[in-house]
Tab-separated table of C-alpha atoms and ligand atoms in Angstrom:
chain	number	residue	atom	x	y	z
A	1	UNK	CA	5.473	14.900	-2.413
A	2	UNK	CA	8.632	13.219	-1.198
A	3	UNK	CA	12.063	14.323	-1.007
A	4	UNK	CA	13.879	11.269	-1.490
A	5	UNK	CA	17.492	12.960	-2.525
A	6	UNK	CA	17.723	14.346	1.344
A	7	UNK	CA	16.923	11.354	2.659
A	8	UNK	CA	19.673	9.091	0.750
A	9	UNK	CA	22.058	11.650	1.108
A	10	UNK	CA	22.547	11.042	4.488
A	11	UNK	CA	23.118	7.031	3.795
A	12	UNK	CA	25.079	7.449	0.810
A	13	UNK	CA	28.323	6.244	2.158
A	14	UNK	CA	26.575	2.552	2.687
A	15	UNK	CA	24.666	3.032	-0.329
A	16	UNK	CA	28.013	3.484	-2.486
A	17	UNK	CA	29.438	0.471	-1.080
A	18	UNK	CA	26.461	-1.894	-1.476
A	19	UNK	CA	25.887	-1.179	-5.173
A	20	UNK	CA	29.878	-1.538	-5.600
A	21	UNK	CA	29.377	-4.913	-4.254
A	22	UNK	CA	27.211	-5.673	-6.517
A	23	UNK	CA	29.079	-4.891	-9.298
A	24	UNK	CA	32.115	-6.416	-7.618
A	25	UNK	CA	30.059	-9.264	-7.799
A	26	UNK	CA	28.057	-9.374	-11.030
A	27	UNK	CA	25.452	-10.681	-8.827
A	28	UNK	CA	22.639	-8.688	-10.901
A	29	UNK	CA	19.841	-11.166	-11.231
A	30	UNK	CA	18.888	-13.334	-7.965
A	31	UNK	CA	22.066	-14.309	-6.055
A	32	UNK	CA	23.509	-13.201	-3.029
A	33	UNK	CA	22.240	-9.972	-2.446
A	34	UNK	CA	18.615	-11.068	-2.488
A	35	UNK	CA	18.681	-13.470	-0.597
A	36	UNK	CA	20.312	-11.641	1.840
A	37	UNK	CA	17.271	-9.103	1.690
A	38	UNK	CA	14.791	-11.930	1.790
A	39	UNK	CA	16.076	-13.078	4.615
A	40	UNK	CA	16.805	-9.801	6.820
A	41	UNK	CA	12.974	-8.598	5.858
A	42	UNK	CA	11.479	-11.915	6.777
A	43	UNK	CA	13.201	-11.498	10.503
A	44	UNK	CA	12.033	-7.929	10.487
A	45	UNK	CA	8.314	-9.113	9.587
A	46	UNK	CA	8.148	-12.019	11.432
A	47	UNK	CA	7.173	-14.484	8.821
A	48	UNK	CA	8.841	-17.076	7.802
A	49	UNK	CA	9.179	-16.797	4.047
A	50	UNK	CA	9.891	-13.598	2.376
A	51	UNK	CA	9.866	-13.540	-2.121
A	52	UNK	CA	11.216	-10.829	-4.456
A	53	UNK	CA	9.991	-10.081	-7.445
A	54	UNK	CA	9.523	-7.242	-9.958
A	55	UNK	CA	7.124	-5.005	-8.343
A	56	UNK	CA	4.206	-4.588	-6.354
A	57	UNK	CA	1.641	-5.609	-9.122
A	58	UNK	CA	3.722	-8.648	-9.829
A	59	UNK	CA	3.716	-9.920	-6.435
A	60	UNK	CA	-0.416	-9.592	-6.709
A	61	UNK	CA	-0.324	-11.487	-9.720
A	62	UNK	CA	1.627	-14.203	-8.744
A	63	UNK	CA	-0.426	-14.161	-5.477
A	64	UNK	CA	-3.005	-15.112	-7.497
A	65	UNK	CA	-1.215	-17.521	-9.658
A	66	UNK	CA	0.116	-19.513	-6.703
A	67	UNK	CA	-3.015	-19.829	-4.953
A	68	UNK	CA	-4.090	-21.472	-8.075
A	69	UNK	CA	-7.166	-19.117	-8.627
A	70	UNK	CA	-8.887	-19.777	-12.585
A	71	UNK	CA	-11.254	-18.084	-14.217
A	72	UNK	CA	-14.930	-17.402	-12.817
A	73	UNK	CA	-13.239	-17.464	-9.373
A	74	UNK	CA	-14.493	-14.196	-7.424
A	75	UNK	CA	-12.055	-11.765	-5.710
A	76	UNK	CA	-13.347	-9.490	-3.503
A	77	UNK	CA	-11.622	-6.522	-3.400
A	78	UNK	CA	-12.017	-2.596	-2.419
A	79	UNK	CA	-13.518	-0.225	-4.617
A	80	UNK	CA	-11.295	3.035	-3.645
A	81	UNK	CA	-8.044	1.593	-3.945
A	82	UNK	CA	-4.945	1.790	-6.456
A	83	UNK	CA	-5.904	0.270	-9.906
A	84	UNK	CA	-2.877	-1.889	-9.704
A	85	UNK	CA	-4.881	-4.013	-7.165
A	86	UNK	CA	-7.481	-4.564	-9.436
A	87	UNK	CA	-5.525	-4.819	-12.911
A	88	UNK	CA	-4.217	-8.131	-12.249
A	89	UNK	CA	-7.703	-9.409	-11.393
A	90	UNK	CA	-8.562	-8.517	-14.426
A	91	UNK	CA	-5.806	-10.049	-16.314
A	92	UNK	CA	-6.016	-13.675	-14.779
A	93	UNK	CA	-9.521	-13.419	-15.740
A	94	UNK	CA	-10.734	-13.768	-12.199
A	95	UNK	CA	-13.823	-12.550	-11.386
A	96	UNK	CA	-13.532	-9.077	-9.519
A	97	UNK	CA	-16.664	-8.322	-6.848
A	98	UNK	CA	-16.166	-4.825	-5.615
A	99	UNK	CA	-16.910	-3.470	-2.190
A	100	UNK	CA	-17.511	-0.256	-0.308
A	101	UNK	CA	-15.129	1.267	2.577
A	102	UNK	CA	-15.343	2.213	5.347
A	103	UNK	CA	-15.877	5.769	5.670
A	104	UNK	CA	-13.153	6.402	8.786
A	105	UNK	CA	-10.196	4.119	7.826
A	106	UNK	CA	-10.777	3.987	3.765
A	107	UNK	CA	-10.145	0.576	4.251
A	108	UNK	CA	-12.740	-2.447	2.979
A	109	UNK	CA	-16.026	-2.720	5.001
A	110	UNK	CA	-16.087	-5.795	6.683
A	111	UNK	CA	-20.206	-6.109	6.222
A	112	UNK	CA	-19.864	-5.223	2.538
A	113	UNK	CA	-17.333	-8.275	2.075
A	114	UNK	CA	-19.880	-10.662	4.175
A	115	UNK	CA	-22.598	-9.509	1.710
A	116	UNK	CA	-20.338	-10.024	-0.914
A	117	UNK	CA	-19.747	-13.492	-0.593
A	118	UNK	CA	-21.101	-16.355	-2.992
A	119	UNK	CA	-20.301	-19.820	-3.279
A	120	UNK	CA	-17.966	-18.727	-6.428
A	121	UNK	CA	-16.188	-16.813	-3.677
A	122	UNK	CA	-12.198	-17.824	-3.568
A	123	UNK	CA	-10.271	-14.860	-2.093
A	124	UNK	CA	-10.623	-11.567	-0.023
A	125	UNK	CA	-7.881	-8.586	-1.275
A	126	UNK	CA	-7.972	-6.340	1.769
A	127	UNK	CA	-5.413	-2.975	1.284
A	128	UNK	CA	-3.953	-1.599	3.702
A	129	UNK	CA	-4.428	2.009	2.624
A	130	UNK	CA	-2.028	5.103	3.584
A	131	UNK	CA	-0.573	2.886	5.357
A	132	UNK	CA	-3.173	1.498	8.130
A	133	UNK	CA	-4.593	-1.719	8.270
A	134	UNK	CA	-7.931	-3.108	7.625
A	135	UNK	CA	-9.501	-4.747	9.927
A	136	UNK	CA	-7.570	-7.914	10.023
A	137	UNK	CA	-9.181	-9.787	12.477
A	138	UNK	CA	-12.796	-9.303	11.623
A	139	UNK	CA	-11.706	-10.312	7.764
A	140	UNK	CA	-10.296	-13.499	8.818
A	141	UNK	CA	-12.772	-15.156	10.987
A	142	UNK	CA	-14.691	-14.191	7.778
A	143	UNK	CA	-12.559	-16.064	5.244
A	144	UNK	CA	-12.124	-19.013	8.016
A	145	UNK	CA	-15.914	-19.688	8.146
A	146	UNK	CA	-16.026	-19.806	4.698
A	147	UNK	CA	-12.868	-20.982	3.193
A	148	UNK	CA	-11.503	-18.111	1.674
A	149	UNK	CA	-7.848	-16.933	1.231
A	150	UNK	CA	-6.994	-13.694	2.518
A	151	UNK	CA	-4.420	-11.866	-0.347
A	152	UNK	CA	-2.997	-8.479	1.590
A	153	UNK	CA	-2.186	-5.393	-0.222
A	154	UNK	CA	0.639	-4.135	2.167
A	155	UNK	CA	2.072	-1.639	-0.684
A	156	UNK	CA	1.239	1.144	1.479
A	157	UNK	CA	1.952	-0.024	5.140
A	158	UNK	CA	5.420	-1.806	4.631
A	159	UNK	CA	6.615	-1.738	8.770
A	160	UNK	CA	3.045	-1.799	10.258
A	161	UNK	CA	1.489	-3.702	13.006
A	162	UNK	CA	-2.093	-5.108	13.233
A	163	UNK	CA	-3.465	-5.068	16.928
A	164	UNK	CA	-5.364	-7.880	17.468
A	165	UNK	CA	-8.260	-7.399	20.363
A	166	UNK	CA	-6.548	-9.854	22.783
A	167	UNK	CA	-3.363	-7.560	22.871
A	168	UNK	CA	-1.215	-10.016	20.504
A	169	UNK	CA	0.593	-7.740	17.591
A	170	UNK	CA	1.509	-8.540	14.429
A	171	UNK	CA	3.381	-7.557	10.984
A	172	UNK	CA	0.871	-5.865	8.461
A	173	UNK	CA	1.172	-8.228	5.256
A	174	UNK	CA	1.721	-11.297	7.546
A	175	UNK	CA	-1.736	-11.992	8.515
A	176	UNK	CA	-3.331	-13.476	5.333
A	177	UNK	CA	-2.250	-16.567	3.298
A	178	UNK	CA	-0.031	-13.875	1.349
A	179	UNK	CA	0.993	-10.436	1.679
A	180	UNK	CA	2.455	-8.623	-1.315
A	181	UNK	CA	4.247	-5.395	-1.123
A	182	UNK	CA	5.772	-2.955	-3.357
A	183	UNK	CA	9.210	-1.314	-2.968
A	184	UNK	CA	8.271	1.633	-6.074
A	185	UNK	CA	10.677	4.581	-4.656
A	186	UNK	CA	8.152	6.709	-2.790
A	187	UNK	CA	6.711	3.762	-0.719
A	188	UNK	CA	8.021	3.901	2.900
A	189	UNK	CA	10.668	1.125	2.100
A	190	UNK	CA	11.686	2.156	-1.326
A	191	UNK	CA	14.547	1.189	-3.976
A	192	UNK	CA	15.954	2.930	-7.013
A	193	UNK	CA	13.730	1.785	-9.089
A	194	UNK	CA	11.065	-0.850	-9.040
A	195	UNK	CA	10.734	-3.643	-6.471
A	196	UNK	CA	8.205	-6.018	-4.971
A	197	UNK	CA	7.989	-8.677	-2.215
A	198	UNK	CA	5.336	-11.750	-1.495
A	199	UNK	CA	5.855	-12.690	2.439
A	200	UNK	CA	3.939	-15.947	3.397
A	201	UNK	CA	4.131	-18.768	6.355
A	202	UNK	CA	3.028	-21.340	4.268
A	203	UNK	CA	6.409	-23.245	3.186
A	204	UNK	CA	4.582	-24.618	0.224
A	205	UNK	CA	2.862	-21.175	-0.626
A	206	UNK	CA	6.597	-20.046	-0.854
A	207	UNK	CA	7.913	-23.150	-3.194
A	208	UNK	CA	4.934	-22.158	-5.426
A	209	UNK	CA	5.648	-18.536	-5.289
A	210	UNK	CA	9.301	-19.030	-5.912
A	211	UNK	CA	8.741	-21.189	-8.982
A	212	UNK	CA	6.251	-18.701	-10.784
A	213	UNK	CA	8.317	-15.973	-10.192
A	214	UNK	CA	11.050	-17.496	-12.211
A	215	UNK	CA	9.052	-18.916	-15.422
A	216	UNK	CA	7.122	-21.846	-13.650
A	217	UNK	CA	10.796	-23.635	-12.844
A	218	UNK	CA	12.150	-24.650	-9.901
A	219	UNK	CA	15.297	-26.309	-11.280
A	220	UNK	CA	16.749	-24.678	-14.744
A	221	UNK	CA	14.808	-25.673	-17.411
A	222	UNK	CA	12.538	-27.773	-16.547
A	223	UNK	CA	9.431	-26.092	-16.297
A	224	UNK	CA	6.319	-27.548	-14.310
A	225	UNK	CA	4.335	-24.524	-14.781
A	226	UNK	CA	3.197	-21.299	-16.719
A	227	UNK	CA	5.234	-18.815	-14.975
A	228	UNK	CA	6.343	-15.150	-15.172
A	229	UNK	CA	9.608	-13.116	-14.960
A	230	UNK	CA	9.347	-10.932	-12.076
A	231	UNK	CA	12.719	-11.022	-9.722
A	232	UNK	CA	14.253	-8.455	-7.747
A	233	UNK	CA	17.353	-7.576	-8.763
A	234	UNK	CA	20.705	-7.013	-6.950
A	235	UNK	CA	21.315	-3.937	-7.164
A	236	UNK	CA	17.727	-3.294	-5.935
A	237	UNK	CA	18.513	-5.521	-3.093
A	238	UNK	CA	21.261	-4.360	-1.724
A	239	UNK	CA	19.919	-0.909	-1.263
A	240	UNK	CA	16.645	-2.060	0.088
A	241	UNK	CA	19.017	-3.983	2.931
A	242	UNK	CA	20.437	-0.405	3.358
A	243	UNK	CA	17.379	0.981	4.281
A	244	UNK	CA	15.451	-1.903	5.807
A	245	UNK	CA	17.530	-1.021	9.341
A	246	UNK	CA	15.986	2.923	8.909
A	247	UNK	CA	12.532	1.683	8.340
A	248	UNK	CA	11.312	1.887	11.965
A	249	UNK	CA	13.056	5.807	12.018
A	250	UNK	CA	11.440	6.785	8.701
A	251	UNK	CA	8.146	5.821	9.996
A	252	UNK	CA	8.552	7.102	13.328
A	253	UNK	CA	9.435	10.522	11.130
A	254	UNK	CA	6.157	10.225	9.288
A	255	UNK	CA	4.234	9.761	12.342
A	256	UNK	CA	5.840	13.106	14.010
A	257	UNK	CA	4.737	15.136	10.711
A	258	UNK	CA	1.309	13.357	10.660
A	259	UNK	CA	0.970	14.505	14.367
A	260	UNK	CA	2.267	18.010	13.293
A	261	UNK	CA	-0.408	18.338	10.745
A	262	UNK	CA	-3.034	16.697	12.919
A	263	UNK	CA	-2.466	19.525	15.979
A	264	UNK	CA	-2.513	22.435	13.186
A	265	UNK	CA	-5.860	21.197	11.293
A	266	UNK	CA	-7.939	19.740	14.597
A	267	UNK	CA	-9.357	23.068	14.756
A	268	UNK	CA	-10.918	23.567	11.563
A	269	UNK	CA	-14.601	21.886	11.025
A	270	UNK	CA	-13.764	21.893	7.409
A	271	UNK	CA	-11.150	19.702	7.191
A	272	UNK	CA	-11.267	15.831	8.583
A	273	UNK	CA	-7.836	14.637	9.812
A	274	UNK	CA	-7.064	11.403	9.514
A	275	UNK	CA	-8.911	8.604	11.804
A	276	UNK	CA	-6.709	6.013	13.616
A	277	UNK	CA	-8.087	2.778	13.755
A	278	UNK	CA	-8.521	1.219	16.709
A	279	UNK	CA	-6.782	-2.323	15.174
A	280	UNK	CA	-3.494	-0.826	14.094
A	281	UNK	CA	-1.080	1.882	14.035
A	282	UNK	CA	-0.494	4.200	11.413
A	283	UNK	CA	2.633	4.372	8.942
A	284	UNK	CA	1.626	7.155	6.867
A	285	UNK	CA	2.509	6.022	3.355
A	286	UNK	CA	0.058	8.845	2.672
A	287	UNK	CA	-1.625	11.786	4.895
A	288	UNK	CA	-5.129	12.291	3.735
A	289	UNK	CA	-7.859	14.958	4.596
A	290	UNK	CA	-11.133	15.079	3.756
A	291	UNK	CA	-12.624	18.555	2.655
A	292	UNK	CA	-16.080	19.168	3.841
A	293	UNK	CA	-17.639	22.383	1.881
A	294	UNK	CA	-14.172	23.520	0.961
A	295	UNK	CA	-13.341	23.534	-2.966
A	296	UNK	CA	-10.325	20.664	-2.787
A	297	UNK	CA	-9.177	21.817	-6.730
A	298	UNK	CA	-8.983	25.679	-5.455
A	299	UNK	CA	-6.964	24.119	-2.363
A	300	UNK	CA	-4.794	22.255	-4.529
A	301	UNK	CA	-4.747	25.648	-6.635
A	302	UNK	CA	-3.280	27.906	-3.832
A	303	UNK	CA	-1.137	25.076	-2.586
A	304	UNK	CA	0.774	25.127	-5.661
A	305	UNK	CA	0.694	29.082	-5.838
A	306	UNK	CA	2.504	28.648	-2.772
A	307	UNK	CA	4.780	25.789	-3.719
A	308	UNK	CA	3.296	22.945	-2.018
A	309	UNK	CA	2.504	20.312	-3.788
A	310	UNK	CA	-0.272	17.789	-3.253
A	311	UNK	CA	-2.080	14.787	-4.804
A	312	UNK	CA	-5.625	13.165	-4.855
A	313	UNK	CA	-5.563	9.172	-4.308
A	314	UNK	CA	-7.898	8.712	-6.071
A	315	UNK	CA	-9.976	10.863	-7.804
A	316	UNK	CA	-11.818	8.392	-9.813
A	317	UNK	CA	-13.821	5.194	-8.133
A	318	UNK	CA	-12.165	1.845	-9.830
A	319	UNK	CA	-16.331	1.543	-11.244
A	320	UNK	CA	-15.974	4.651	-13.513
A	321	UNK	CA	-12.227	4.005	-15.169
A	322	UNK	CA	-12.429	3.489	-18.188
A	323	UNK	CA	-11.440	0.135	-18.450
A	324	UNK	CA	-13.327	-1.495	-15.358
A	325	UNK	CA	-16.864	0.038	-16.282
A	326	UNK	CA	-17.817	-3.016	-16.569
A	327	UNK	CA	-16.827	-4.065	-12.882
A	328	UNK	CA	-20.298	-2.958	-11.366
A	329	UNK	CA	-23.667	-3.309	-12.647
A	330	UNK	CA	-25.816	-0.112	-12.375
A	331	UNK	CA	-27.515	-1.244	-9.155
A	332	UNK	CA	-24.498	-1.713	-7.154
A	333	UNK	CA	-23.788	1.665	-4.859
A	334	UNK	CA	-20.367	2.497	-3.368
A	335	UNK	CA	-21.592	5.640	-1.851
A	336	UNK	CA	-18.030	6.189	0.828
A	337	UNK	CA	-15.926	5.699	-2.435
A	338	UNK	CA	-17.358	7.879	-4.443
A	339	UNK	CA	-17.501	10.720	-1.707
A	340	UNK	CA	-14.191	9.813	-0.920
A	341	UNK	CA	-13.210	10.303	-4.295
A	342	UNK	CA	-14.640	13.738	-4.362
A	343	UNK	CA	-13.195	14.616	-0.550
A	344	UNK	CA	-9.542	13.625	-0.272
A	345	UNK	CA	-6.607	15.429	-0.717
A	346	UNK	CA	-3.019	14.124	0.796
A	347	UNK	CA	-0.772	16.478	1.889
A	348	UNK	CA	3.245	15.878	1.797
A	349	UNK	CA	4.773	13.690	4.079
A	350	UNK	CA	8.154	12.208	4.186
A	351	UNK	CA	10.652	11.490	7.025
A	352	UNK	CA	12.645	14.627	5.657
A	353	UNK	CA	10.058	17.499	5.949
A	354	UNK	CA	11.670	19.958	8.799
A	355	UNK	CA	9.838	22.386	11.022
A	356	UNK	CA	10.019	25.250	8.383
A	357	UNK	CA	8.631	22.941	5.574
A	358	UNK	CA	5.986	21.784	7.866
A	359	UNK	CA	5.293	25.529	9.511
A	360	UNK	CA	5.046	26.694	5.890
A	361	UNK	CA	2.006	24.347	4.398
A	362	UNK	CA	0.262	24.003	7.915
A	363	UNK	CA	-0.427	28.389	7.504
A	364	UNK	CA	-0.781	28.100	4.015
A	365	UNK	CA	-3.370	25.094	4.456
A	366	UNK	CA	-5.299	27.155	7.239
A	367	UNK	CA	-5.288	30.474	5.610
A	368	UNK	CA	-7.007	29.439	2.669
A	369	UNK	CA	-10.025	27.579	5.436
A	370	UNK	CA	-10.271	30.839	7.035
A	371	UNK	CA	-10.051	32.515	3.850
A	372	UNK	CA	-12.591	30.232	2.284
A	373	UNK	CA	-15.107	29.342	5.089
A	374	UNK	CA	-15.922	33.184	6.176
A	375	UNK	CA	-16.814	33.778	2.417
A	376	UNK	CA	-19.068	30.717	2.862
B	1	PLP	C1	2.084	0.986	-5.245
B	1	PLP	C2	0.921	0.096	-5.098
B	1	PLP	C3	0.827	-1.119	-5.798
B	1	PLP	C4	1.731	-1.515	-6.919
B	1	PLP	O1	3.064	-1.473	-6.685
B	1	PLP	P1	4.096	-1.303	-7.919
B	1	PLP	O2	5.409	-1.660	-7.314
B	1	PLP	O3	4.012	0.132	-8.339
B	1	PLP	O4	3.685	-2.232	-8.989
B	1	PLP	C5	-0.252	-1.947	-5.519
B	1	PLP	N1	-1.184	-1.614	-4.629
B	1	PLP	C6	-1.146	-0.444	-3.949
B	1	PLP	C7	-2.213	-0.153	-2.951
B	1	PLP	C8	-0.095	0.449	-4.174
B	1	PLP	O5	-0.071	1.607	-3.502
């Protein structure tokens, strides 16, 4: 799905020299080259205070922690969404409330989180999925009138912008209390390995977040509260500060290839191309289609025959895994997720892809629709 070899091939001179550094240095753990990163991705976001940590689950986690959330508190989160947003809700022992999406966006449905809300209510998780936002704006008049924090999943939109209705623009991941990301090697910023961020305004937010991340201590040894270990290493910084300067290009190459793909498929009633929202632009971590009376798994099939790959996110509502049956009681109806779940299929997408890539799985894509639809 990405081709992530071309891509730091054409950096590798810069990236040689900033993990020499780092072994020049021995500055492995915290140090130098982090802060350094911190620093640089605050200015590019806009926000004032910028955390590593591990990985994009950890920074949820400690999201959590640092907003001091305890047990019985409800979360509100999306039902069609990575299970990494909802794992860590489960292992705080929050309370997780799940909610529909919208059918357009695939991001939370602002009238399902209204409904949602009880006096046990604490915090809203919006994601920002494939790398559009939810609708910020709507979401946190919401929390405002009733006292909610707002926890963004920005895993997927790392370098977007939320629109907000009187023209003002604004970082994706910056508008809530906290915004965690996750620098996993496919995302659109992504390390050699794993890699996650928490970016808040709040200067004691930050303190907080600092001190869990590194085992509940804020000087050595003294420890004033249960914390993890979840830091971003040095190595992982450095090369995330060599990228960081490419992020607006890489998305700008995305958004070519989605616009590619959206000019070959506009045609063809069987397949939905991606909506833009009207509060954001798009970054693409993903570029998703929705199948209307098309088989996606003989799609996927004849993709493959023909050396494309592809991927469903996500086949399986968060309500029917395994180990969050339990998340929704019988009654409750996510109707968008679960036809979601049975629609999508995202395509490749990476700034790499070149015209004979793209020329290749736009045909193949179409010939099996007209294959497939004048059988129908
Ligand atoms: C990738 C991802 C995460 C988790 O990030 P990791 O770094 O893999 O832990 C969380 N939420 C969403 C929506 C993601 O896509």
């Amino acid at each position: 799905m990405v081709d992530l070899g071309a891509q730091h091939q054409l950096i590798q001179p810069q990236l040689d020299t900033a993990i020499h550094e780092v072994i020049a240095a021995s500055a492995f753990i915290k140090g130098p080259f982090v802060q350094q990163f911190e620093a640089a991705l605050a200015a590019y976001l806009g926000t004032k205070h910028v955390i590593g940590c591990g990985n994009g689950t950890d920074a949820l986690q400690i999201a959590f922690m640092a907003l001091e959330l305890k047990a019985g508190d409800e979360v509100i989160l999306p039902c069609f969404t990575y299970a990494a947003t909802a794992e860590v809700i489960g292992l705080l022992g929050l309370t997780p409330v799940l909610v529909d999406v919208d059918p357009d966006t695939f991001n939370i449905d602002i009238e399902a989180v209204r409904r949602a809300i009880t006096p046990a209510t604490k915090a809203i998780v919006p994601v920002h999925l494939f790398g559009q936002c939810a609708d910020m704006e709507a979401l946190l008049q919401l929390a405002s009138a009733h006292n909610l924090y707002v926890v963004e999943d920005n895993a997927q939109s790392i370098g977007g912008t939320y629109h907000f209705s009187d023209g003002r623009k604004q970082a994706s991941g910056t508008l809530g209390h906290i915004g965690c990301t996750s620098f996993f090697p496919s995302k659109n910023l992504g390390a050699m390995g794993d890699g996650g961020a928490l970016y808040t305004a709040n200067d004691e937010l930050a303190r907080r977040i600092r001190m869990i991340a590194n085992h509940g201590q804020a000087v050595q040894y003294q420890h004033d509260c249960i914390g993890v270990n979840s830091r971003l290493d040095g190595m992982q910084a450095a090369i995330l500060s060599v990228k960081l300067p490419h992020l607006d290009e890489y998305t700008a190459a995305r958004q070519r290839v989605a616009a590619h793909y959206d000019e070959a498929f506009s045609g063809i009633p069987a397949l939905k191309i991606p909506v833009r929202s009207r509060h954001s632009n798009h970054v693409f971590n993903q570029y998703t289609l929705r199948l209307e009376g098309l088989s996606r798994d003989s799609l996927k099939k004849y993709l493959a025959e023909h050396d494309i790959p592809s991927a469903i996110y996500y086949p399986l509502p968060l309500h029917h895994q395994q180990a969050y049956k339990g998340w929704a009681t019988p009654q409750q109806q996510f109707p968008v997720t679960e036809q979601l779940c049975r629609q999508v299929i995202s395509l490749p997408i990476h700034p790499m892809l070149d015209e004979e890539q793209l020329a290749h799985i736009t045909r193949t894509v179409v010939s099996f629709c007209k294959a497939n639809t004048t059988q129908a």
